Amino acid sequence: MTETFLIVGGDAAGMSAASKAKRDDPDREVVVLERGEWVSYGACGLPYYVKGEIDDLEDLVAIPAERFQEERDIDLRTGHEAAAIDPEDQTVTVETDERTYTQSYDELLVATGARAIAPPIDGLDRDGVFTLQTMEAGRELKEYVDAQAGDTVGIIGGGYIGIELAEAFRGQNLDVELFEMRSHVLEPFGSEVAKTVESELRDNDVAVHTDTRVDRVAGDDRVRTVITPDGKFPVDAVLVAAGVQPRVELAESAGIDVGPTGALATDQYGRTNVESVYAAGDCAEIIHAVTGDPAHVPLALTANRAGRAVGATVAGEPTPVGEIAGTAVLKAFDLEVARTGLLEDERLREAGFDPVSVSITAASRAHYYPGGSEVEITLVGDADSGAVLGASMVGKEGVAKRIDTVAAAIQGDMSVTDLAYLDLSYAPPFGPTWDPVLTAAKVLGGKLS
Amino acid sequence: MTETFLIVGGDAAGMSAASKAKRDDPDREVVVLERGEWVSYGACGLPYYVKGEIDDLEDLVAIPAERFQEERDIDLRTGHEAAAIDPEDQTVTVETDERTYTQSYDELLVATGARAIAPPIDGLDRDGVFTLQTMEAGRELKEYVDAQAGDTVGIIGGGYIGIELAEAFRGQNLDVELFEMRSHVLEPFGSEVAKTVESELRDNDVAVHTDTRVDRVAGDDRVRTVITPDGKFPVDAVLVAAGVQPRVELAESAGIDVGPTGALATDQYGRTNVESVYAAGDCAEIIHAVTGDPAHVPLALTANRAGRAVGATVAGEPTPVGEIAGTAVLKAFDLEVARTGLLEDERLREAGFDPVSVSITAASRAHYYPGGSEVEITLVGDADSGAVLGASMVGKEGVAKRIDTVAAAIQGDMSVTDLAYLDLSYAPPFGPTWDPVLTAAKVLGGKLS
């Protein structure tokens, strides 16, 4: 009898798993349940859609639903929500607008993703409060932005979505008040890089309020005011970008373990504690290369890779989901801002490291080559082992892919000295003879020895 | 008594060694003999000076001679040529325009660099034939270019200097005929990348003649014709860019060993076979990370790093000169072109590998993000060990620093599978979710397994 690989969730992890399983084992029945209408879409592109740089929401879709169905022979069912998992019977209860039915499986992948965190702030149920976690939310936000040039938007949260949307709103002639409860924006990027980003935001007329916890939002028929301990800020809309949390309820109800991060716990193949049930993507944990411990870093590559690995494993070739280094990059107006590994002193000490950090500024091109700018790098190493632990960078050019060298060093278990000895590319238009990463590693090496 | 560290050659390796030794051991006497007038200059910037993007030749100097002398207390002697080394007496015979004298040393660094290869082509002694190995040569070429807009220049050699100068000449309204005796330009970059570069050259009205060995150049008072088996090409000037060879005569006369590459043989600390004599930079060999064998890859970072290491060693802290991966990048009109490791099938087989190669094309940005272009990658791995052996890339953006990820993989002894599992940065403006390097590694991994 044909075996059925059932997947709950039709975005990055789910569709990667479906495609890989079907390609490696064409005889297997692959069924995907997606409660919405969109599959395989690039949520990372939503800020640029809001900004007006991408015309159609459909452009964000990597592969349309029909192609999965027709070309890849995947039984993709949109508008189908998984309501319950019965691990004993190996079935899932499925609900559509019209009916409820039971779908059996031989292997099950939970790829339910994450949802926007609703912070404990009164008044967020008012009209004019937006999030940006789904395609539908993106469309609503874009409709508002298109209609309301000149308005002021309050952004709650200075993470990368908050910052990308600040750029998008300014590009559409909206005023922006950005509220971050921590001492700086982009918390996992470290304070040095964050200061430069905050300066760039202000240079682009974004009002940045750090150390500012929003108490509540007030209004009448819709939101009108953001209220903080420092004062009241009149707004015409509010965008909540306070991070995401994994969607684990469906799995947890079925007895699937949640790990220390609050996401679903898995082994190196993405297997949960329940027989024949896998989890991957934004709902699942993954091992962090620096600590060796489970982490929850919901990013696109992680989800794609883990989904693909589960697809291969289900098709018969056990394939690890891999580890992450927590590498991330964003564009903030004219800046490239990137990070990898772990930078936060407290988290590193908790994980047993003795972190030492340096921050340097270097040139993006040879000193004599026209058009260069500055690259700022913070590099963190372990005083005990000499290992590279993390880095963050910011600059107008040459940052987005330069961070990858440090990511490779972390996943390759290199020491700071090893990093300083890498033979990195050099030509006058692209950097100084000693790449800024090498300079940072040399300086950090001097502090560690 | 004060010890004397004597350095022959005042460019990248020599001045890096001088500065490091003096910094680490301020009591040591550091003497540098430089036969020319220029020290610590960026020869890599000469093409951009010729192109007119850098106003003054002096702009290429990283640190002026006076600063070495006054701020760093280095006894820098320009216009002083080392004529002979006596390893028994530990002395060097020094010649200036006025006198000859004997300089004693406790440690000696030979940093005599490389010279432009004069290929066996008749007529290269004519006026109107240029090279670009020294600052003086750069000044002469620039004077010619400034005076002769509309001329045709024949470039002999399609390596990176030849290509950078083709761009410079076209930028100054000169016509260019480029002659490359091999089947494609940029030989160490592999044929796939080279084809794209040749197309870019032709799009910019550079006539590219591959598989074309120049027999001789002819003329009267100056060069007028480049003569090849395929025909005669009228020119107003010729630029010879046929590569460089190490300057080893001074050292070889003193009994210092030359290695299999023709450059000076050293150990991991840059020591030659002769007591207290080091060699570093473009005149010396260095270990290649792929083969583990000595190589001669005369590039700026290698020279700076090896010189600095020798300076540290001489000052009392034994410091390896490191290995190279042969990483290189150049700008060719609107393209970034990069390489690392080894790509050539024959060389790899000689070194005992069983090379397997893939070439892929990927997007430089997310498919929906405006302004993206293509990145072409060739990745080579070893069928026996699975190791990453080399890569080359070309594209309009995101290439120069993307190659560094593969360089790190090579020096970190990663397998192609390890490379495919790196957690590389992603955001829509900077690449697709799966970085092109990851895609290449996935595809190559499939061929290797």
mmCIF file of N, CA, C and O in Angstrom, chain A residues 19-82:
data_model
loop_
_atom_site.group_PDB
_atom_site.id
_atom_site.type_symbol
_atom_site.label_atom_id
_atom_site.label_comp_id
_atom_site.label_asym_id
_atom_site.label_seq_id
_atom_site.Cartn_x
_atom_site.Cartn_y
_atom_site.Cartn_z
ATOM 1 N N SER A 19 8.136 18.791 -1.366
ATOM 2 C CA SER A 19 8.828 18.716 -2.653
ATOM 3 C C SER A 19 9.964 17.708 -2.614
ATOM 4 O O SER A 19 10.141 16.901 -3.544
ATOM 5 N N LYS A 20 10.725 17.735 -1.535
ATOM 6 C CA LYS A 20 11.873 16.833 -1.441
ATOM 7 C C LYS A 20 11.415 15.380 -1.319
ATOM 8 O O LYS A 20 11.970 14.480 -1.983
ATOM 9 N N ALA A 21 10.409 15.123 -0.510
ATOM 10 C CA ALA A 21 9.933 13.748 -0.328
ATOM 11 C C ALA A 21 9.398 13.186 -1.644
ATOM 12 O O ALA A 21 9.681 12.039 -2.011
ATOM 13 N N LYS A 22 8.641 14.019 -2.353
ATOM 14 C CA LYS A 22 8.041 13.553 -3.610
ATOM 15 C C LYS A 22 9.119 13.327 -4.674
ATOM 16 O O LYS A 22 9.042 12.373 -5.456
ATOM 17 N N ARG A 23 10.133 14.203 -4.669
ATOM 18 C CA ARG A 23 11.196 14.050 -5.667
ATOM 19 C C ARG A 23 11.997 12.782 -5.402
ATOM 20 O O ARG A 23 12.329 12.035 -6.318
ATOM 21 N N ASP A 24 12.308 12.533 -4.130
ATOM 22 C CA ASP A 24 13.144 11.372 -3.801
ATOM 23 C C ASP A 24 12.366 10.064 -3.820
ATOM 24 O O ASP A 24 12.962 9.000 -3.963
ATOM 25 N N ASP A 25 11.068 10.145 -3.620
ATOM 26 C CA ASP A 25 10.250 8.922 -3.567
ATOM 27 C C ASP A 25 8.904 9.207 -4.226
ATOM 28 O O ASP A 25 7.883 9.415 -3.568
ATOM 29 N N PRO A 26 8.882 9.208 -5.555
ATOM 30 C CA PRO A 26 7.677 9.629 -6.294
ATOM 31 C C PRO A 26 6.445 8.771 -5.996
ATOM 32 O O PRO A 26 5.320 9.222 -6.220
ATOM 33 N N ASP A 27 6.640 7.544 -5.484
ATOM 34 C CA ASP A 27 5.483 6.675 -5.207
ATOM 35 C C ASP A 27 4.757 7.052 -3.928
ATOM 36 O O ASP A 27 3.632 6.601 -3.698
ATOM 37 N N ARG A 28 5.420 7.842 -3.102
ATOM 38 C CA ARG A 28 4.805 8.201 -1.828
ATOM 39 C C ARG A 28 3.692 9.214 -2.051
ATOM 40 O O ARG A 28 3.819 10.117 -2.867
ATOM 41 N N GLU A 29 2.601 9.049 -1.311
ATOM 42 C CA GLU A 29 1.551 10.065 -1.337
ATOM 43 C C GLU A 29 1.940 11.198 -0.384
ATOM 44 O O GLU A 29 2.263 10.932 0.783
ATOM 45 N N VAL A 30 1.951 12.399 -0.896
ATOM 46 C CA VAL A 30 2.309 13.553 -0.067
ATOM 47 C C VAL A 30 1.111 14.497 -0.009
ATOM 48 O O VAL A 30 0.653 14.999 -1.047
ATOM 49 N N VAL A 31 0.595 14.701 1.200
ATOM 50 C CA VAL A 31 -0.584 15.544 1.408
ATOM 51 C C VAL A 31 -0.184 16.728 2.289
ATOM 52 O O VAL A 31 0.455 16.537 3.328
ATOM 53 N N VAL A 32 -0.530 17.931 1.840
ATOM 54 C CA VAL A 32 -0.244 19.134 2.631
ATOM 55 C C VAL A 32 -1.556 19.807 3.000
ATOM 56 O O VAL A 32 -2.384 20.094 2.134
ATOM 57 N N LEU A 33 -1.724 20.076 4.302
ATOM 58 C CA LEU A 33 -2.885 20.815 4.788
ATOM 59 C C LEU A 33 -2.473 22.240 5.110
ATOM 60 O O LEU A 33 -1.603 22.462 5.955
ATOM 61 N N GLU A 34 -3.049 23.186 4.405
ATOM 62 C CA GLU A 34 -2.748 24.604 4.677
ATOM 63 C C GLU A 34 -4.067 25.305 4.978
ATOM 64 O O GLU A 34 -4.977 25.301 4.145
ATOM 65 N N ARG A 35 -4.154 25.909 6.172
ATOM 66 C CA ARG A 35 -5.442 26.496 6.540
ATOM 67 C C ARG A 35 -5.750 27.765 5.762
ATOM 68 O O ARG A 35 -6.897 28.115 5.558
ATOM 69 N N GLY A 36 -4.697 28.490 5.288
ATOM 70 C CA GLY A 36 -4.938 29.709 4.516
ATOM 71 C C GLY A 36 -5.012 29.420 3.033
ATOM 72 O O GLY A 36 -5.209 28.279 2.610
ATOM 73 N N GLU A 37 -4.876 30.482 2.264
ATOM 74 C CA GLU A 37 -4.927 30.335 0.810
ATOM 75 C C GLU A 37 -3.544 30.409 0.177
ATOM 76 O O GLU A 37 -3.358 30.041 -0.968
ATOM 77 N N TRP A 38 -2.582 30.928 0.939
ATOM 78 C CA TRP A 38 -1.238 31.155 0.383
ATOM 79 C C TRP A 38 -0.319 30.006 0.769
ATOM 80 O O TRP A 38 -0.311 29.567 1.904
ATOM 81 N N VAL A 39 0.501 29.564 -0.168
ATOM 82 C CA VAL A 39 1.548 28.596 0.173
ATOM 83 C C VAL A 39 2.884 29.104 -0.377
ATOM 84 O O VAL A 39 2.917 29.889 -1.324
ATOM 85 N N SER A 40 3.964 28.646 0.271
ATOM 86 C CA SER A 40 5.315 28.898 -0.254
ATOM 87 C C SER A 40 5.534 30.367 -0.571
ATOM 88 O O SER A 40 6.016 30.724 -1.639
ATOM 89 N N TYR A 41 5.190 31.219 0.369
ATOM 90 C CA TYR A 41 5.329 32.647 0.093
ATOM 91 C C TYR A 41 6.484 33.237 0.898
ATOM 92 O O TYR A 41 6.904 32.706 1.917
ATOM 93 N N GLY A 42 7.004 34.326 0.398
ATOM 94 C CA GLY A 42 8.145 34.971 1.032
ATOM 95 C C GLY A 42 7.691 36.068 1.967
ATOM 96 O O GLY A 42 7.669 37.238 1.591
ATOM 97 N N ALA A 43 7.344 35.707 3.193
ATOM 98 C CA ALA A 43 6.903 36.722 4.152
ATOM 99 C C ALA A 43 7.986 37.773 4.361
ATOM 100 O O ALA A 43 7.690 38.931 4.669
ATOM 101 N N CYS A 44 9.247 37.384 4.147
ATOM 102 C CA CYS A 44 10.357 38.332 4.296
ATOM 103 C C CYS A 44 10.248 39.482 3.313
ATOM 104 O O CYS A 44 10.871 40.525 3.495
ATOM 105 N N GLY A 45 9.454 39.299 2.244
ATOM 106 C CA GLY A 45 9.329 40.350 1.256
ATOM 107 C C GLY A 45 8.213 41.332 1.562
ATOM 108 O O GLY A 45 8.100 42.365 0.884
ATOM 109 N N LEU A 46 7.396 41.039 2.575
ATOM 110 C CA LEU A 46 6.242 41.900 2.857
ATOM 111 C C LEU A 46 6.611 43.363 3.106
ATOM 112 O O LEU A 46 5.929 44.265 2.600
ATOM 113 N N PRO A 47 7.700 43.655 3.842
ATOM 114 C CA PRO A 47 8.025 45.080 4.036
ATOM 115 C C PRO A 47 8.268 45.810 2.709
ATOM 116 O O PRO A 47 7.949 47.003 2.592
ATOM 117 N N TYR A 48 8.795 45.112 1.726
ATOM 118 C CA TYR A 48 9.100 45.761 0.443
ATOM 119 C C TYR A 48 7.841 45.905 -0.411
ATOM 120 O O TYR A 48 7.750 46.792 -1.246
ATOM 121 N N TYR A 49 6.892 45.040 -0.172
ATOM 122 C CA TYR A 49 5.571 45.198 -0.784
ATOM 123 C C TYR A 49 4.883 46.428 -0.188
ATOM 124 O O TYR A 49 4.352 47.279 -0.917
ATOM 125 N N VAL A 50 4.951 46.554 1.128
ATOM 126 C CA VAL A 50 4.359 47.723 1.783
ATOM 127 C C VAL A 50 5.033 49.007 1.313
ATOM 128 O O VAL A 50 4.397 50.040 1.108
ATOM 129 N N LYS A 51 6.341 48.933 1.102
ATOM 130 C CA LYS A 51 7.104 50.104 0.664
ATOM 131 C C LYS A 51 6.767 50.506 -0.767
ATOM 132 O O LYS A 51 7.072 51.614 -1.209
ATOM 133 N N GLY A 52 6.188 49.567 -1.514
ATOM 134 C CA GLY A 52 5.826 49.864 -2.893
ATOM 135 C C GLY A 52 6.873 49.443 -3.907
ATOM 136 O O GLY A 52 6.785 49.790 -5.080
ATOM 137 N N GLU A 53 7.867 48.681 -3.457
ATOM 138 C CA GLU A 53 8.913 48.237 -4.389
ATOM 139 C C GLU A 53 8.534 46.952 -5.112
ATOM 140 O O GLU A 53 9.204 46.547 -6.057
ATOM 141 N N ILE A 54 7.512 46.299 -4.622
ATOM 142 C CA ILE A 54 7.015 45.079 -5.262
ATOM 143 C C ILE A 54 5.540 45.317 -5.548
ATOM 144 O O ILE A 54 4.779 45.664 -4.652
ATOM 145 N N ASP A 55 5.144 45.153 -6.801
ATOM 146 C CA ASP A 55 3.811 45.594 -7.202
ATOM 147 C C ASP A 55 2.705 44.700 -6.668
ATOM 148 O O ASP A 55 1.716 45.183 -6.127
ATOM 149 N N ASP A 56 2.873 43.397 -6.859
ATOM 150 C CA ASP A 56 1.775 42.494 -6.533
ATOM 151 C C ASP A 56 2.156 41.555 -5.393
ATOM 152 O O ASP A 56 3.266 41.024 -5.366
ATOM 153 N N LEU A 57 1.214 41.359 -4.520
ATOM 154 C CA LEU A 57 1.433 40.430 -3.424
ATOM 155 C C LEU A 57 1.793 39.049 -3.974
ATOM 156 O O LEU A 57 2.618 38.326 -3.402
ATOM 157 N N GLU A 58 1.193 38.702 -5.102
ATOM 158 C CA GLU A 58 1.462 37.403 -5.730
ATOM 159 C C GLU A 58 2.935 37.237 -6.104
ATOM 160 O O GLU A 58 3.431 36.119 -6.232
ATOM 161 N N ASP A 59 3.630 38.376 -6.309
ATOM 162 C CA ASP A 59 5.044 38.275 -6.678
ATOM 163 C C ASP A 59 5.878 37.605 -5.586
ATOM 164 O O ASP A 59 6.963 37.096 -5.852
ATOM 165 N N LEU A 60 5.377 37.645 -4.360
ATOM 166 C CA LEU A 60 6.141 37.063 -3.249
ATOM 167 C C LEU A 60 6.074 35.535 -3.228
ATOM 168 O O LEU A 60 6.839 34.897 -2.519
ATOM 169 N N VAL A 61 5.158 34.986 -3.981
ATOM 170 C CA VAL A 61 5.009 33.532 -3.978
ATOM 171 C C VAL A 61 6.131 32.902 -4.789
ATOM 172 O O VAL A 61 6.346 33.250 -5.953
ATOM 173 N N ALA A 62 6.872 31.986 -4.160
ATOM 174 C CA ALA A 62 7.990 31.344 -4.852
ATOM 175 C C ALA A 62 7.463 30.383 -5.911
ATOM 176 O O ALA A 62 7.887 30.403 -7.059
ATOM 177 N N ILE A 63 6.537 29.538 -5.508
ATOM 178 C CA ILE A 63 5.970 28.535 -6.418
ATOM 179 C C ILE A 63 4.470 28.515 -6.175
ATOM 180 O O ILE A 63 4.021 28.275 -5.056
ATOM 181 N N PRO A 64 3.669 28.791 -7.212
ATOM 182 C CA PRO A 64 2.217 28.834 -7.016
ATOM 183 C C PRO A 64 1.647 27.457 -6.667
ATOM 184 O O PRO A 64 2.219 26.419 -7.042
ATOM 185 N N ALA A 65 0.518 27.465 -5.980
ATOM 186 C CA ALA A 65 -0.113 26.219 -5.524
ATOM 187 C C ALA A 65 -0.335 25.244 -6.673
ATOM 188 O O ALA A 65 -0.092 24.035 -6.530
ATOM 189 N N GLU A 66 -0.759 25.754 -7.830
ATOM 190 C CA GLU A 66 -1.049 24.869 -8.959
ATOM 191 C C GLU A 66 0.178 24.064 -9.370
ATOM 192 O O GLU A 66 0.062 22.911 -9.791
ATOM 193 N N ARG A 67 1.355 24.705 -9.279
ATOM 194 C CA ARG A 67 2.550 23.982 -9.720
ATOM 195 C C ARG A 67 2.876 22.831 -8.784
ATOM 196 O O ARG A 67 3.345 21.778 -9.232
ATOM 197 N N PHE A 68 2.651 23.040 -7.486
ATOM 198 C CA PHE A 68 2.852 21.913 -6.573
ATOM 199 C C PHE A 68 1.909 20.779 -6.935
ATOM 200 O O PHE A 68 2.281 19.611 -6.925
ATOM 201 N N GLN A 69 0.690 21.162 -7.256
ATOM 202 C CA GLN A 69 -0.322 20.142 -7.526
ATOM 203 C C GLN A 69 -0.095 19.477 -8.873
ATOM 204 O O GLN A 69 -0.101 18.251 -8.986
ATOM 205 N N GLU A 70 0.122 20.297 -9.894
ATOM 206 C CA GLU A 70 0.152 19.751 -11.251
ATOM 207 C C GLU A 70 1.515 19.214 -11.642
ATOM 208 O O GLU A 70 1.633 18.125 -12.191
ATOM 209 N N GLU A 71 2.580 19.990 -11.332
ATOM 210 C CA GLU A 71 3.906 19.565 -11.784
ATOM 211 C C GLU A 71 4.561 18.604 -10.806
ATOM 212 O O GLU A 71 5.306 17.718 -11.197
ATOM 213 N N ARG A 72 4.304 18.809 -9.518
ATOM 214 C CA ARG A 72 5.014 17.994 -8.531
ATOM 215 C C ARG A 72 4.144 16.883 -7.939
ATOM 216 O O ARG A 72 4.598 16.130 -7.085
ATOM 217 N N ASP A 73 2.896 16.822 -8.354
ATOM 218 C CA ASP A 73 2.008 15.755 -7.912
ATOM 219 C C ASP A 73 1.882 15.698 -6.387
ATOM 220 O O ASP A 73 1.868 14.641 -5.774
ATOM 221 N N ILE A 74 1.809 16.889 -5.774
ATOM 222 C CA ILE A 74 1.620 16.977 -4.331
ATOM 223 C C ILE A 74 0.147 17.301 -4.074
ATOM 224 O O ILE A 74 -0.427 18.180 -4.723
ATOM 225 N N ASP A 75 -0.458 16.568 -3.145
ATOM 226 C CA ASP A 75 -1.871 16.777 -2.823
ATOM 227 C C ASP A 75 -1.974 17.941 -1.835
ATOM 228 O O ASP A 75 -2.041 17.754 -0.621
ATOM 229 N N LEU A 76 -1.946 19.140 -2.385
ATOM 230 C CA LEU A 76 -1.934 20.366 -1.579
ATOM 231 C C LEU A 76 -3.365 20.833 -1.386
ATOM 232 O O LEU A 76 -4.080 21.099 -2.354
ATOM 233 N N ARG A 77 -3.766 20.931 -0.125
ATOM 234 C CA ARG A 77 -5.147 21.299 0.185
ATOM 235 C C ARG A 77 -5.156 22.619 0.961
ATOM 236 O O ARG A 77 -4.934 22.627 2.175
ATOM 237 N N THR A 78 -5.417 23.715 0.279
ATOM 238 C CA THR A 78 -5.531 24.997 0.973
ATOM 239 C C THR A 78 -6.929 25.116 1.563
ATOM 240 O O THR A 78 -7.868 24.442 1.112
ATOM 241 N N GLY A 79 -7.059 25.975 2.569
ATOM 242 C CA GLY A 79 -8.336 26.107 3.258
ATOM 243 C C GLY A 79 -8.673 24.889 4.119
ATOM 244 O O GLY A 79 -9.821 24.686 4.511
ATOM 245 N N HIS A 80 -7.658 24.102 4.411
ATOM 246 C CA HIS A 80 -7.835 22.911 5.254
ATOM 247 C C HIS A 80 -7.028 23.080 6.533
ATOM 248 O O HIS A 80 -5.803 23.182 6.475
ATOM 249 N N GLU A 81 -7.722 23.099 7.657
ATOM 250 C CA GLU A 81 -7.032 23.303 8.929
ATOM 251 C C GLU A 81 -6.970 22.010 9.729
ATOM 252 O O GLU A 81 -7.980 21.307 9.884
ATOM 253 N N ALA A 82 -5.773 21.703 10.224
ATOM 254 C CA ALA A 82 -5.617 20.531 11.094
ATOM 255 C C ALA A 82 -6.112 20.903 12.485
ATOM 256 O O ALA A 82 -5.573 21.817 13.105
#
